[in-house]
Amino acid sequence: MAEARTFQLSMSPHFGSPQSTRRVMYDVVIALLPALAGAVWLFGFGGALLPVLLSVAAAVAAEFVCLRLMGRSTSAALDGSAIVTGILLAYNVPPGVPWWLPVLGSVFAIVVGKQAFGGLGSNLVNPALLGRAFLMASFPVLMTAGWSAPFEWRNPSAGFGTSGIPAAQVSALPEADAVTGATPLRAWKDSFGIDEHEGAAVRENLSTPGTYMNLLTGRRGGCIGETSIVLLLLGALYLFVRKVLEWRIPLAYLGAVALFGWILGGPGFLEGDALFSVLTGGAVLGGFFMATDMVTSPVTRRGRIIFGIGAGLITIIIRRWGGYPEGCSYSILLMNLATPLIDRFTRPRMLGEVRKHA
Amino acid sequence: MTRLRTFPGGAHPDECKELAEKRAVKRIPAPETVRVALCQHLGAPSTPVVKKGDKVTRGQEIGSQNGFISLPTHSPVNGTVAGLEEAPLPHRRSGPVVVISTESEGGGPAFEPWPDFESRTPAELIERIKLAGVCGMGGASFPTYVKLSPPPGKKIDTLLLNGAECEPYLTADHRLMIERTEDVAAGMRILARALCVDDPAVGIEDNKPDAIEAFGKAGIRVEVLRVKYPQGAEKQLIKAVTGREVPVGGLPLDIGVVVQNVGTAAAVAQAVRDGEPSLRRIVTVSGGGVREPGNFDAATGTPFSALIAEAGGYGDDVARLLSGGPMMGLAQFTDAVPVTKGTSGIVALTSKEARRLTEGPCIKCAKCVDACPMKLVPCLIAANSENEKWAAADELGALNCMACGTCSFVCPSDRFLVHYIKRAQDMIRASKRSKEA
Ligand code: SF4
Ligand code: SF4
């Protein structure tokens, strides 16, 4: 009879799926690339590519240094998660900002937003969004004014006229030239502060098929990564196919943005523009790539829906009544904080469980 | 085309069935020495009734039943008892074993065959199934007669045979279903009669079309199931076929259902119809670590090493040796362990096939949550377990985890979720016991 042989012991299951955290993270990186191409097309190499590259480099370097200082394996710096944070941070700053701004934001995002909490998986809020909030608080002027308009890099003298925003609307804006590159969302928000009729005219101008088309293709002012809706959707589609993205959060978020945009986003009740709400600002970028950040969003299915709806509602409230025209990132940050609580109260009904109240 | 039935959640591990599914069952003679475990069934081990030097015949009782949840154990061979010892076993660290030197395997039936089983009373049938030592052959090895004896007041209306065989690599049930369809069918009729159930059905995953066809021809109601792990888990099978959910903390019989593995049905037929105790079983030997995977009909007490030798021996790379499939099977440190009634397969995995042994941090991707067939939140239970928050783990339903491994399988960070949850279960149970005491 054969000699007895011995083997290594281990726990079941002894079989694993080919999924890995690294693969998930790099899939997200890949999904974000079309929007980068769009950003370069709109804002040029200096306006879009350079900030993104610098931001990524800073994020990875910061991650590396933190891991080294804590005596952990530095190979985790390349697990893809820092790259994602770097890209997202850069996507959330305006094109044409000084190069050090995204670098500073990325370092803050990694050091304070991620490593201070214990590294990958332990952070409460999305590091990139925290980094952006930090930049907003520290450099409000750089973060909100002086945006470069689409294609300005090719034709610096063209100014506002080629930005894809209908000229009529531009002239309707007070002090138009002071806000070169104003975003449609800013124009929309400011329309509430001016004469009632003028404001209504501006909003009407913003609700034309032409504007929607420009918004879809990205021919409008906005942060580096948020404008090219079509390309963002392409990336999201890739993540769906790769089973990295689950539909609940994006659908709940964008659905809520549309719904509450319609209910609350106009001058009166039920007078808002649902489509405009979804297509402007960072709603699409946020809905597919930031609200869906796995670490900081709920794990339960009902929780994900509640999370998305909550963030959508807060986005609209900030846009309409807040100090900034854009509420996407703050709304997600706020819901991030609620995530542990949401998870706790949305435990699914177990198989065979009879709930007394449900 | 009938609708494919299934349950919510689950995952799709590579099936890897092609290695052995076409290999007809080969009956292998008992080796020179068999080591028959006295605890092949769940519950109390049987009490040895032989001593060193005793002559035993095939089918003779060598261990007697020891309590309600227990069974007698029989000698699979004619031979001499070489000793009683404590030895390593595939399903527990070690247990009492009767070592027998084999002389021959022949001989008549141990019990009177009942080809006319239709004329026997349910009580007679159940008694025979008990005396023959039949336990669940699907893995858990629960004494079959106990499942057939529901407490008074519980009405059983549904009998399901489990032919799902959802574990990767394993093909023993598949081969059994197409090669011994008649045995399974007879066993099914006996079980139905014992339970007074009219219309039993067998559930089979649709990756076994030949088995589905064979049973269809035999006039058996087949419920075709979608290929998904763990389709063969009792509660998932019941949910898929009947739509009923076994209540939390309850048993299938609480909702009128009894599930028996197809292998168990075949063993029941042999016990009742042929007068044969449970002495042998079909074992799949597979995995990238063996040279010629196949299915073997082996006597209980046959060492794993002998079956590996039948399968052409080990390949160059064997990272792990498992009793059972890769999802729920148990890693073995030695191949000297013997086949028991519950050994459905022996799988030798190469280092490439085996799951990674290093884990990363939980990125809360929720894949485990979406996949858990019990609808638990594995990542949170595991996190509480790691932080030794047993009460919180209990509140999240840790005790309802059936350790199917789906969550760990899908986890991109290779978290040892099952391990953490099992640890929480141990601690929760211990604290509940100490509170009662
Ligand atoms: S699958 Fe793994 S990484 Fe994802 S939530 Fe579950 S435990 Fe965490
Ligand atoms: S092992 Fe437990 S927690 Fe994990 S999927 Fe299976 S039942 Fe759910």
Tab-separated table of N, CA and C in Angstrom, chain A residues 23 25 36 42 47 50 85 90 101 115 162 165 183 211 234 262 272 279 289 340 349:
chain	number	residue	atom	x	y	z
A	23	ARG	N	-7.767	43.779	-8.573
A	23	ARG	CA	-8.477	43.781	-9.845
A	23	ARG	C	-9.651	44.753	-9.802
A	25	MET	N	-9.914	47.457	-7.984
A	25	MET	CA	-9.420	48.833	-8.011
A	25	MET	C	-8.948	49.223	-9.415
A	36	LEU	N	-11.201	60.828	-18.662
A	36	LEU	CA	-9.941	61.575	-18.711
A	36	LEU	C	-9.666	62.017	-20.146
A	42	LEU	N	-11.418	68.499	-23.791
A	42	LEU	CA	-12.071	69.753	-23.426
A	42	LEU	C	-11.110	70.795	-22.873
A	47	GLY	N	-4.456	71.554	-18.754
A	47	GLY	CA	-5.635	71.809	-17.937
A	47	GLY	C	-6.179	70.558	-17.274
A	50	LEU	N	-2.225	66.933	-16.837
A	50	LEU	CA	-1.169	67.189	-15.861
A	50	LEU	C	-1.686	67.132	-14.424
A	85	THR	N	-8.099	57.154	-5.718
A	85	THR	CA	-8.264	58.383	-4.931
A	85	THR	C	-7.633	59.570	-5.639
A	90	ALA	N	-8.469	64.708	-8.469
A	90	ALA	CA	-8.210	65.608	-9.584
A	90	ALA	C	-9.476	65.872	-10.388
A	101	LEU	N	-2.327	72.451	-6.256
A	101	LEU	CA	-3.607	72.288	-5.559
A	101	LEU	C	-4.061	70.812	-5.518
A	115	GLN	N	-5.168	56.939	5.604
A	115	GLN	CA	-4.206	56.254	6.485
A	115	GLN	C	-4.434	56.571	7.957
A	162	THR	N	-17.399	80.169	-26.845
A	162	THR	CA	-17.266	78.818	-27.381
A	162	THR	C	-17.479	77.756	-26.311
A	165	ILE	N	-22.161	77.031	-23.861
A	165	ILE	CA	-23.352	77.552	-23.205
A	165	ILE	C	-23.944	78.586	-24.149
A	183	THR	N	-20.001	77.659	-14.599
A	183	THR	CA	-20.642	76.386	-14.915
A	183	THR	C	-22.132	76.612	-15.098
A	211	THR	N	-28.800	72.676	-24.903
A	211	THR	CA	-28.036	72.647	-23.660
A	211	THR	C	-27.874	71.217	-23.166
A	234	LEU	N	-19.887	55.407	-20.140
A	234	LEU	CA	-19.156	54.309	-20.776
A	234	LEU	C	-18.326	53.564	-19.726
A	262	TRP	N	-36.761	67.977	-9.479
A	262	TRP	CA	-38.057	68.401	-10.018
A	262	TRP	C	-38.933	68.993	-8.911
A	272	GLY	N	-39.062	72.295	-10.855
A	272	GLY	CA	-37.663	72.103	-11.225
A	272	GLY	C	-37.508	71.339	-12.522
A	279	LEU	N	-27.904	66.082	-15.238
A	279	LEU	CA	-26.814	66.269	-16.190
A	279	LEU	C	-25.781	67.300	-15.752
A	289	PHE	N	-19.239	56.958	-9.423
A	289	PHE	CA	-17.863	56.709	-9.005
A	289	PHE	C	-17.532	57.141	-7.586
A	340	PRO	N	-22.464	53.540	8.663
A	340	PRO	CA	-22.501	52.469	9.678
A	340	PRO	C	-23.890	52.326	10.294
A	349	ARG	N	-33.744	40.519	5.904
A	349	ARG	CA	-34.523	39.449	6.526
A	349	ARG	C	-33.837	38.129	6.183
